[in-house]
PDB file of C-alpha atoms in Angstrom:
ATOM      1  CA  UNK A   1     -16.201 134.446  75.263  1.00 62.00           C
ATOM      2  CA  UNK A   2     -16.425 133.244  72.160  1.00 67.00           C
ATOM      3  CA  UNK A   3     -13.265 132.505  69.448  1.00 73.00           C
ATOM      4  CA  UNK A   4     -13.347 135.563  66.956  1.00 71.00           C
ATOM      5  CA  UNK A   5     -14.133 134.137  64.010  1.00 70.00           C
ATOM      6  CA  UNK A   6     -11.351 134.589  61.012  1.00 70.00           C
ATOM      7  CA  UNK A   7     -12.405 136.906  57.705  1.00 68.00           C
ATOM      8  CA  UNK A   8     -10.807 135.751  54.167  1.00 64.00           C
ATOM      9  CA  UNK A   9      -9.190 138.453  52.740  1.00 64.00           C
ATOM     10  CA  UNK A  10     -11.015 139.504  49.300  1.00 63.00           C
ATOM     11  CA  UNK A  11      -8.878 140.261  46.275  1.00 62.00           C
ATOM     12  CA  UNK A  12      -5.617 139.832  48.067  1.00 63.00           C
ATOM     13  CA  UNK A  13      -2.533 140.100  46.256  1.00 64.00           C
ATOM     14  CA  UNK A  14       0.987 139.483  46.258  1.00 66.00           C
ATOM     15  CA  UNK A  15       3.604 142.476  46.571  1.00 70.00           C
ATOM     16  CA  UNK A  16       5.111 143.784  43.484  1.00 73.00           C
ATOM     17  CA  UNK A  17       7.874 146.147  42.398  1.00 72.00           C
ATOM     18  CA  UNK A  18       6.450 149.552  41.791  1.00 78.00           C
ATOM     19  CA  UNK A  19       7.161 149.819  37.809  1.00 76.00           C
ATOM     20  CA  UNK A  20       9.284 152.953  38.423  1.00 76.00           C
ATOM     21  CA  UNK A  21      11.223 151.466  41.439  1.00 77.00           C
ATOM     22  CA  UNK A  22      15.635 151.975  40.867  1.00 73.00           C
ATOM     23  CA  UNK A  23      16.271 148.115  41.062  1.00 76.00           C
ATOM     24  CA  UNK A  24      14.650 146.953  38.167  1.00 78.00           C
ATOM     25  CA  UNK A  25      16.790 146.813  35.050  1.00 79.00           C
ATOM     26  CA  UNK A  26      15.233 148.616  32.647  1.00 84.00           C
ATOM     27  CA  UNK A  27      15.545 151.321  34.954  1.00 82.00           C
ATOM     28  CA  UNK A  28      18.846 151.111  35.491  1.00 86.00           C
ATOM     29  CA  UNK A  29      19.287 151.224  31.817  1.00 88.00           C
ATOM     30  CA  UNK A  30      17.151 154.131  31.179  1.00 88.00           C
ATOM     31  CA  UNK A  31      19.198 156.248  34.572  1.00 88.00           C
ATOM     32  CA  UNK A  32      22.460 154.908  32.718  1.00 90.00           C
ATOM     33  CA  UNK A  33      21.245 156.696  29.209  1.00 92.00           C
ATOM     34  CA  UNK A  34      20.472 160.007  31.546  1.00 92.00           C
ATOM     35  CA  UNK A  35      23.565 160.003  33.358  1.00 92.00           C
ATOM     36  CA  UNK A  36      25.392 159.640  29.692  1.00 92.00           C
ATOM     37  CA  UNK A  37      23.232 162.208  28.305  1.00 90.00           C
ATOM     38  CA  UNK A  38      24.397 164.961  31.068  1.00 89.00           C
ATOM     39  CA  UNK A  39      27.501 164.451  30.654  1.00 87.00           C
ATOM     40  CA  UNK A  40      27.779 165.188  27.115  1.00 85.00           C
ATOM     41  CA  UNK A  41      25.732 168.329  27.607  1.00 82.00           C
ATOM     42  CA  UNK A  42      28.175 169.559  30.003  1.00 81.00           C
ATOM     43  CA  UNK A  43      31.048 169.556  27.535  1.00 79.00           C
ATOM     44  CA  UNK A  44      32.573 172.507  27.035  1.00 73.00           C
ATOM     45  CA  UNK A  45      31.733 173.575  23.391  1.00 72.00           C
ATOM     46  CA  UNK A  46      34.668 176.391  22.215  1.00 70.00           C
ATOM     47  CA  UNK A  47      33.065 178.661  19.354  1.00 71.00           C
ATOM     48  CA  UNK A  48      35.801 178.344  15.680  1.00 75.00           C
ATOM     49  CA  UNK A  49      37.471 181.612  15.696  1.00 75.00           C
ATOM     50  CA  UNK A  50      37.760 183.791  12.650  1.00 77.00           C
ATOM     51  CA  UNK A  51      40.276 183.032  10.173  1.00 77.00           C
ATOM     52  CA  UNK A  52      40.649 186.694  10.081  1.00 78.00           C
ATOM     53  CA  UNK A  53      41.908 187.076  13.619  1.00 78.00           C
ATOM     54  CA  UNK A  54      45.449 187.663  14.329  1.00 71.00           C
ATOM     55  CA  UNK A  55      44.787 187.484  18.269  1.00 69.00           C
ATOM     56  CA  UNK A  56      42.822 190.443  18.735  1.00 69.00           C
ATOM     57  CA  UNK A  57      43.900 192.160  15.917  1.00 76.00           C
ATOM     58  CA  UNK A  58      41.281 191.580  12.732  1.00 83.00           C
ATOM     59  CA  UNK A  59      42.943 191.696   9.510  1.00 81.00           C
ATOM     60  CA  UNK A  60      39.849 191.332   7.253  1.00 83.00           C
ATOM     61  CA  UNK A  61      39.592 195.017   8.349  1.00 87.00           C
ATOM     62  CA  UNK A  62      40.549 197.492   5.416  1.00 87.00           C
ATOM     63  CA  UNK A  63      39.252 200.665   3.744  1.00 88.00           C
ATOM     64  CA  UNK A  64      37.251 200.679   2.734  1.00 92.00           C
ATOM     65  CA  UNK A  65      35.501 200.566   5.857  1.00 93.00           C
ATOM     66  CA  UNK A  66      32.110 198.707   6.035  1.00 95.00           C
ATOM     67  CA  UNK A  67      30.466 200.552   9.075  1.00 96.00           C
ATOM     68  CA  UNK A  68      27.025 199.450  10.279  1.00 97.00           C
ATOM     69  CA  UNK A  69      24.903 202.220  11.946  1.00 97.00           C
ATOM     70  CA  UNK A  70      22.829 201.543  15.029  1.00 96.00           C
ATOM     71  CA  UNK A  71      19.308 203.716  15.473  1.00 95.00           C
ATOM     72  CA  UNK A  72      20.354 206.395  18.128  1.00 95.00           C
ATOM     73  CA  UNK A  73      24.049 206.379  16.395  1.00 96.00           C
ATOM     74  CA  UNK A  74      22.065 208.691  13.459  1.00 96.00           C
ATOM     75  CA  UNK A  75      19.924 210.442  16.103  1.00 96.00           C
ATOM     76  CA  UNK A  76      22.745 211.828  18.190  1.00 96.00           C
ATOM     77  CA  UNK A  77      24.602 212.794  14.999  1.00 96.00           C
ATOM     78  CA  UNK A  78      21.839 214.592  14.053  1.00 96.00           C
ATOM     79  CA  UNK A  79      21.190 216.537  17.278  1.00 95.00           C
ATOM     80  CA  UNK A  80      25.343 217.265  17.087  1.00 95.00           C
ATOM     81  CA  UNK A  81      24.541 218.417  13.760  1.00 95.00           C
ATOM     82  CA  UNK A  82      27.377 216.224  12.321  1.00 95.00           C
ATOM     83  CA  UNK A  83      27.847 214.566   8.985  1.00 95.00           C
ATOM     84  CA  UNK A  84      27.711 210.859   9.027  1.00 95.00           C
ATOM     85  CA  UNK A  85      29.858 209.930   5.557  1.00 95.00           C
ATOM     86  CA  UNK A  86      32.346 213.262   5.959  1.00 95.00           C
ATOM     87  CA  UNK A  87      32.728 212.477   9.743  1.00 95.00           C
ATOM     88  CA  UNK A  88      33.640 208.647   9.345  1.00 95.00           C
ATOM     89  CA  UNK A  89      35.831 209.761   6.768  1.00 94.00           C
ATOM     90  CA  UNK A  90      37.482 212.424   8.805  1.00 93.00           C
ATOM     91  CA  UNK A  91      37.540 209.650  12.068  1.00 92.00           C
ATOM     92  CA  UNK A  92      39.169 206.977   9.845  1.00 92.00           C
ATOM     93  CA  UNK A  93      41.277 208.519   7.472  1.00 91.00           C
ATOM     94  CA  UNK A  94      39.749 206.454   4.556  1.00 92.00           C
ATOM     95  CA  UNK A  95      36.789 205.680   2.828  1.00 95.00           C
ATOM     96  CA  UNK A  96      33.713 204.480   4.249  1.00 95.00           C
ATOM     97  CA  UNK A  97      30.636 202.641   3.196  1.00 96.00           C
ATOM     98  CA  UNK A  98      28.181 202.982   6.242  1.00 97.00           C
ATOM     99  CA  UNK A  99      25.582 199.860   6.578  1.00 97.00           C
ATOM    100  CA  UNK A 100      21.975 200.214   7.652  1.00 97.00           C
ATOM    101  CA  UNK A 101      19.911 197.066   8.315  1.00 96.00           C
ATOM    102  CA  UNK A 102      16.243 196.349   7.761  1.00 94.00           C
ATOM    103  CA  UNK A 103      15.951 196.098  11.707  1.00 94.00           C
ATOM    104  CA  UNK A 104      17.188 199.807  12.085  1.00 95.00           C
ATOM    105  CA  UNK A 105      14.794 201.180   9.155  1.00 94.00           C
ATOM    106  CA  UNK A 106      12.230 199.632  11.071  1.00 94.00           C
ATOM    107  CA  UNK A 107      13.048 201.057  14.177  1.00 94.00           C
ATOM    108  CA  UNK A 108      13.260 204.540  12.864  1.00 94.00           C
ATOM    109  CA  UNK A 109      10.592 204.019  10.999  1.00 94.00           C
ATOM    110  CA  UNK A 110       8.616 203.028  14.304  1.00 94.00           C
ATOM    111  CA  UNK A 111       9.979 206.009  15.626  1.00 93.00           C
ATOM    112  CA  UNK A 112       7.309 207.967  14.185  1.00 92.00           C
ATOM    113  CA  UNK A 113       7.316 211.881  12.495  1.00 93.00           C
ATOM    114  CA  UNK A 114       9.538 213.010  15.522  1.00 93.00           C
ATOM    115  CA  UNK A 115      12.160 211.134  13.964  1.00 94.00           C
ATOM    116  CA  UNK A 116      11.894 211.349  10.215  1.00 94.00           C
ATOM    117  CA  UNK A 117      15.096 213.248   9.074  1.00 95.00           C
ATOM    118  CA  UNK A 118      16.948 210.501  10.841  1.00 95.00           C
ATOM    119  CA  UNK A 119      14.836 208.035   8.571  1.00 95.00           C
ATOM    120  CA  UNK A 120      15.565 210.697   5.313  1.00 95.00           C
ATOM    121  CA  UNK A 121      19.484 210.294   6.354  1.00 95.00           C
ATOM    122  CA  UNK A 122      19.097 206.677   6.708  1.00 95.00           C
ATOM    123  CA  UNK A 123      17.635 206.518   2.807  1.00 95.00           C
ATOM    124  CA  UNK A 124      20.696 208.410   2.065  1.00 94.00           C
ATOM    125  CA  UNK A 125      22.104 206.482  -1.610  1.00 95.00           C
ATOM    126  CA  UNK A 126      25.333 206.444  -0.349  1.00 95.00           C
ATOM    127  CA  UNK A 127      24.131 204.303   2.433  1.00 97.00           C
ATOM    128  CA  UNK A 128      24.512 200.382   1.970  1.00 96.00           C
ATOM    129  CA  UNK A 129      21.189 198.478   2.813  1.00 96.00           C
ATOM    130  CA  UNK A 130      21.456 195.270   4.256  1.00 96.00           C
ATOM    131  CA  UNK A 131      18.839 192.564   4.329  1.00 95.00           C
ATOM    132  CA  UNK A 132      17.556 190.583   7.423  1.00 92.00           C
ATOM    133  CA  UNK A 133      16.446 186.869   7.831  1.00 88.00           C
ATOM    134  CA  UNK A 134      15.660 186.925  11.096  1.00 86.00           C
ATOM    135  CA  UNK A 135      12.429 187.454  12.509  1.00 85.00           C
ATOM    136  CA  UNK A 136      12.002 190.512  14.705  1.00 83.00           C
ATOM    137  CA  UNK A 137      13.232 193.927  14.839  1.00 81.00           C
ATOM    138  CA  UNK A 138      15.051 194.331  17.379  1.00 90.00           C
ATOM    139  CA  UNK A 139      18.149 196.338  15.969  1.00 93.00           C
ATOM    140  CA  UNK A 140      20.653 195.586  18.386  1.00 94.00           C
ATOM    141  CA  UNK A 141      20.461 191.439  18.712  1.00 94.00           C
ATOM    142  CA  UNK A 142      20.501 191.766  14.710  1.00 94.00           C
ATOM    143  CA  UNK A 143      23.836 194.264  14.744  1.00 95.00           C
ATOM    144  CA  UNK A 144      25.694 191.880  17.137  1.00 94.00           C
ATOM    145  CA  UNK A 145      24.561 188.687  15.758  1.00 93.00           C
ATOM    146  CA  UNK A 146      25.704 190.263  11.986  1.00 94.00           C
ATOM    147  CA  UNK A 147      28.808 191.329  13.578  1.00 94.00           C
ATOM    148  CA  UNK A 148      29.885 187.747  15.149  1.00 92.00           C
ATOM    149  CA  UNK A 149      28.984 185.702  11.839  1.00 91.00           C
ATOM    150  CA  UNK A 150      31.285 188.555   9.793  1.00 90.00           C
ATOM    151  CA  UNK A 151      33.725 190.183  11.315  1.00 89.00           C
ATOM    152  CA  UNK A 152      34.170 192.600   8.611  1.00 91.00           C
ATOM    153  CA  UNK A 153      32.375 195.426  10.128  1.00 95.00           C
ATOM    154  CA  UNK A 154      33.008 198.305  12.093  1.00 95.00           C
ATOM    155  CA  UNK A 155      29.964 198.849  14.783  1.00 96.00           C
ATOM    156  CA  UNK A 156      28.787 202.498  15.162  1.00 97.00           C
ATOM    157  CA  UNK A 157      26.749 203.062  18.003  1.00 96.00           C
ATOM    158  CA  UNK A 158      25.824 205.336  21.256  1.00 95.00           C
ATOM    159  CA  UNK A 159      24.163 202.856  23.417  1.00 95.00           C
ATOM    160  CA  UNK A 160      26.118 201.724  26.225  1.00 95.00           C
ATOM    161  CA  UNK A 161      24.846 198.510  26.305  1.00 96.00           C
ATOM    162  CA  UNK A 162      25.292 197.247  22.571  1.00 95.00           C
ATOM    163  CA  UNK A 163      28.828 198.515  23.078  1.00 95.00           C
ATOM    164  CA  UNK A 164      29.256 196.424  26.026  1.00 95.00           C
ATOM    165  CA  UNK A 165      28.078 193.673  24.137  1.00 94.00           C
ATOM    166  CA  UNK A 166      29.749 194.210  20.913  1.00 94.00           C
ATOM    167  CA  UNK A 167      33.106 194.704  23.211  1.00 92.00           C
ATOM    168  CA  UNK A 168      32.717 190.821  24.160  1.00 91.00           C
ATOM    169  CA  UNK A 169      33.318 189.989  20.006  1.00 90.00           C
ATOM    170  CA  UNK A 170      37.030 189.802  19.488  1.00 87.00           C
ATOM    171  CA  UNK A 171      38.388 191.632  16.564  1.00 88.00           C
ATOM    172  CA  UNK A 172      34.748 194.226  16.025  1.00 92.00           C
ATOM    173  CA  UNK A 173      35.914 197.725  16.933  1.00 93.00           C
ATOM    174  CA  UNK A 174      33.022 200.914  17.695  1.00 95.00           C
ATOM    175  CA  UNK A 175      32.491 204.009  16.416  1.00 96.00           C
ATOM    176  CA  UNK A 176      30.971 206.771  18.752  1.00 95.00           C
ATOM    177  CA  UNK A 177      30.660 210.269  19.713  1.00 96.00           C
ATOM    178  CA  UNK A 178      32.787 212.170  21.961  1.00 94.00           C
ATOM    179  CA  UNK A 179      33.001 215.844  22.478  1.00 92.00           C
ATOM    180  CA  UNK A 180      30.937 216.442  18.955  1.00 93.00           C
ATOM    181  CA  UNK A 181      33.098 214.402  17.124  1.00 94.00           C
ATOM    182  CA  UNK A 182      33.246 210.606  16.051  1.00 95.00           C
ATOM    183  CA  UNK A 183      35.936 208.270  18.044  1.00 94.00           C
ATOM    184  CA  UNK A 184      36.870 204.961  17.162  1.00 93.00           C
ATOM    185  CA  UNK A 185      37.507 201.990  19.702  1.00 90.00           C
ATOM    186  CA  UNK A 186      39.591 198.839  19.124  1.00 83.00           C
ATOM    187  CA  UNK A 187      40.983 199.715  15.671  1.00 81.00           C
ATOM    188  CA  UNK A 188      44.304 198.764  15.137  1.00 70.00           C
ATOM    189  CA  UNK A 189      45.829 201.710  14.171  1.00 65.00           C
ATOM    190  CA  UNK A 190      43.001 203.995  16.250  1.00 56.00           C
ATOM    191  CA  UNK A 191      42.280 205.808  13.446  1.00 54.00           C
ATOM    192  CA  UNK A 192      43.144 209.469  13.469  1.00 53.00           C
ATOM    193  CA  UNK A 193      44.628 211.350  16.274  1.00 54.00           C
ATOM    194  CA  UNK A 194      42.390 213.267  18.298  1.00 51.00           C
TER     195      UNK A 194
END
């Protein structure tokens, strides 16, 4: 038998670091900046609380009472064939300025004809209009996000789910409907008896 003869090896090279490999420096550097960078995003961040909160109780409240209207809020006090301005009036012992939003006129207007003497009530003069910035209509992100920024509002509204939201604001109380009549939630002095 003969020897085996030996084959150069073409192109051979040395062994090298794989550039992403952990014990190179830079590396280590950019893991370091990371590791910093996590642990500034997991500090706590505690939103300023209004100036106007005395614990829970808001003292920029005061007649008269700014009240913003939610969509269904008109609806139902329509189908319990209740005045809006002479039943907040009657709720809160005081006078009231109710708010309607851009984001609510479109909604009812979206509504279609079904809904159109809720959009006539909603035109009502006495009615404040209030401008949006935000893109969107989507009534109840706009009423809570209004509602955080000023806390000078009272929230009137019949869906359960803005009201659970709107409960999480310190200081914001609701208006709703019970038994045919409007009832008021969180307001210092609860308004009047029932």
């Amino acid at each position: 038998m003969g020897k085996a003869k030996q084959i150069r090896k073409f192109g051979a090279m040395k062994r090298m670091l794989n550039p992403n490999d952990a014990r190179l420096k830079e590396n280590q550097v950019k893991q370091q900046k990371l590791e910093a960078e996590k642990k500034e995003a997991a500090k706590r961040r505690v939103t300023q609380v209004a100036s106007s909160l005395f614990l829970t109780h808001n003292t920029a409240l005061a007649p008269p009472y700014r009240v913003l209207i939610d969509t269904n809020f008109i609806n139902f006090s329509l189908q319990n064939k209740l005045e809006l301005v002479q039943g907040m009036m009657d709720c809160l012992y005081a006078k009231c300025i109710p708010c309607v939003t851009d984001c609510v006129m479109a909604e009812l207007e979206k509504l279609g004809p079904k809904y159109r003497i809720a959009l006539r009530v909603a035109r009502d003069p006495r009615f404040e209009r209030l401008p949006c910035s935000h893109k969107g209509t989507y009534a109840d992100d706009c009423l809570v996000q209004r509602v955080t920024s000023n806390k000078c509002y009272i929230v009137a509204t019949c869906d359960r789910e803005l009201r659970r939201r709107v409960r999480k604001v310190p200081g914001v109380p609701l208006m709703y409907i019970v038994s045919r009549k409007y009832a008021i939630e969180r307001l210092p002095d609860q308004g009047a008896p029932s």
